[in-house]
């Protein structure tokens, strides 16, 4: 495998979207190519930092209520479901 | 762990706000058994994703009112067409697809101006949380950990939408490539390469922040 092919597979490898066969070739290229190896580490780190540092906002209560009304559920019950999702 | 913030209050919510009951028992009793079944299923499958949808809408519109409208529309449509949801597939992905279509219809096709992009509000969200820069006792190569939530947010939002979108759907929402491809109406190969390029662009942005704080990002060696 060359660098070009390795880079095509890079994100798939980060996200576990790579086939077993592809992964074998990819990893063997990485063991021989420092540049791709570094890039792979950086891509994994970038994914991690996004997962770790982007804050999730809680939907406002007015919105929760109106969705509840839409389906006419008991508000309190569903709120608990949402909080412990 | 995910921290949920409630807009307009600027605080971390770890307890539910007091509930104002809006029950209409007479209507409920009048519902057919079938309709009630549908509601229950909708609740378990669709309503549980409310926070995720709201977050995504907020990222797209950068405006809490628009985000709320979008999510509301999405649930209305989803409920109406719930029968067409393919059971056993990912309901969250189905809802995101509806949300995205709504967004395009509202703000692109009809060229309705989205509400004012509220960067200050977003900034306030981030300032309201205790965001401490971690001491980097580890090697300099782990400079990523020193970045603040707000900086990462800004870096993400500095990316062109096509890149930001796939990164969010993949890294924050955890969708598969197949699900993302379906949402953005592009082949899987395109998703893959957008993720690759998007992450590279993002890294450049993050390194800019890190450099400001004197971290050695390894580029100058
Ligand atoms: Zn290489």
PDB file of C-alpha atoms and ligand atoms in Angstrom, chain A residues 1-4 6-7 10 29-30 32-37, ligand 1:
ATOM      1  CA  UNK A   1       0.000   0.000   0.000  1.00  0.00           C
ATOM      2  CA  UNK A   2       1.234   3.503  -0.778  1.00  0.00           C
ATOM      3  CA  UNK A   3       0.652   6.752   1.130  1.00  0.00           C
ATOM      4  CA  UNK A   4      -2.159   7.808  -1.171  1.00  0.00           C
ATOM      5  CA  UNK A   6      -3.373   4.847   3.195  1.00  0.00           C
ATOM      6  CA  UNK A   7      -4.788   8.367   3.356  1.00  0.00           C
ATOM      7  CA  UNK A  10      -7.292   7.056   7.207  1.00  0.00           C
ATOM      8  CA  UNK A  29       1.926   0.635   5.733  1.00  0.00           C
ATOM      9  CA  UNK A  30       1.851   2.595   8.976  1.00  0.00           C
ATOM     10  CA  UNK A  32       6.794   1.421   7.574  1.00  0.00           C
ATOM     11  CA  UNK A  33       5.770   5.081   7.079  1.00  0.00           C
ATOM     12  CA  UNK A  34       6.287   7.581   9.876  1.00  0.00           C
ATOM     13  CA  UNK A  35       4.438  10.340   8.082  1.00  0.00           C
ATOM     14  CA  UNK A  36       1.198   8.382   7.750  1.00  0.00           C
ATOM     15  CA  UNK A  37       1.652   7.023  11.242  1.00  0.00           C
TER      16      UNK A  37
HETATM   17 ZN1  LIG C   1       2.578   6.747   4.128  1.00  0.00          ZN
END
